[in-house]
Amino acid sequence: MARELIVEYGGWFIARLATDPDPTDEPRGVSGSTFALAGEPDLDRVIVLNDPDPAVLRSHMPPIGVSVTRATVDGAGIPGLTGAKVDLLGDPVFENRNFVLTFAGREPIVPFHLEITGPGARLERVMVMWDEHPDAAVHEIPRTQLEKFGGRTFRTDAPLVLGETGVSDPYTSRVERRDLLRADLAAAQDPVLRAGIEKRVRELEIALADPADERVVNLTALEEFRFPLTGKSVAEGDVLGGLSVDHDAPWTAEFWMGGWDSDLMCAYLKGTLTVPLRSL
């Protein structure tokens, strides 16, 4: 059996994006369930796994950061990789474009340039969606090809998602968030800050009026991905020891993104990177 390095990772990320029926490039949010608040920069759609701009952090947000939780070879742990930072480089975004490129829940993340870095370790590999035309713009790639690298399923799975996010009950969490924001509003003096809090409270009231609203249901939903990474690769550092990484064979990225909180525009990411090793 071929040997593999299996790197498990997880954590919260931010994606400040407009939601339907707003167009993909709507900068502030008008008709969907997500909005740039007063005093915040425009929505940019970028998936941020670590080190977000402080200007986009909202009150009552979980710690943002995706990192390695465990790494093994043949079941034996590589503790030096635990805690390594997991990033996506190049300002990646979900490429759906209001169903023009793919169906809902089937959009790819473009670009997908995965980097894992920590003291004494660096792993990096790029996704290539169309081998015949590796530099093609996303709108030039056939939908059938895009969907090979997009979400495989989009579904609700409350036990799985809530088990990771720590939300005990989606509807109750909206009640609790509204009440926290009302308390924030009572103490806030700055008019710009107050305008942002008032907007958040109004959006949560929409959710509380309808438990089937996406602002509630999406807290239990996830999108699953699994695809090969075949582009440029890097594997170096003392932590990897004598491991001989196979740079010719595909590496496999497998993960889910879910528990979307439209009030905070953040969600949870959990997955694995499987790296084949050469025989010594």
PDB file of C-alpha atoms in Angstrom, residues 23 32 41 57 64 83 110 117-118 136 141-142 170 177 204 224 227 248 252-253 257 259 271:
ATOM      1  CA  PRO A  23     -25.400  40.205  -8.225  1.00  0.00           C
ATOM      2  CA  GLY A  32     -29.760  39.324  -0.059  1.00  0.00           C
ATOM      3  CA  PRO A  41     -15.112  48.384   3.520  1.00  0.00           C
ATOM      4  CA  LEU A  57     -14.248  41.914  12.285  1.00  0.00           C
ATOM      5  CA  ILE A  64     -10.819  33.479  12.757  1.00  0.00           C
ATOM      6  CA  GLY A  83      -0.827  24.224  14.692  1.00  0.00           C
ATOM      7  CA  VAL A 110     -10.708  30.107  -7.777  1.00  0.00           C
ATOM      8  CA  THR A 117       3.245  26.800   6.948  1.00  0.00           C
ATOM      9  CA  GLY A 118       4.672  26.467  10.423  1.00  0.00           C
ATOM     10  CA  ALA A 136      -7.741  29.818 -19.059  1.00  0.00           C
ATOM     11  CA  ILE A 141     -13.681  26.744 -18.727  1.00  0.00           C
ATOM     12  CA  PRO A 142     -16.595  24.391 -19.560  1.00  0.00           C
ATOM     13  CA  PRO A 170     -29.542  27.583  15.283  1.00  0.00           C
ATOM     14  CA  ARG A 177     -27.143  37.204  19.096  1.00  0.00           C
ATOM     15  CA  LEU A 204     -31.756  38.895  12.819  1.00  0.00           C
ATOM     16  CA  GLU A 224     -18.374  19.373   0.370  1.00  0.00           C
ATOM     17  CA  PHE A 227     -10.471  17.237  -5.983  1.00  0.00           C
ATOM     18  CA  ASP A 248       4.412  14.148  -9.701  1.00  0.00           C
ATOM     19  CA  THR A 252      -5.943  15.318  -2.731  1.00  0.00           C
ATOM     20  CA  ALA A 253      -7.808  18.171  -1.068  1.00  0.00           C
ATOM     21  CA  MET A 257     -17.275  24.484   4.473  1.00  0.00           C
ATOM     22  CA  GLY A 259     -22.197  26.659   9.431  1.00  0.00           C
ATOM     23  CA  GLY A 271     -10.759  18.882   5.902  1.00  0.00           C
TER      24      GLY A 271
END
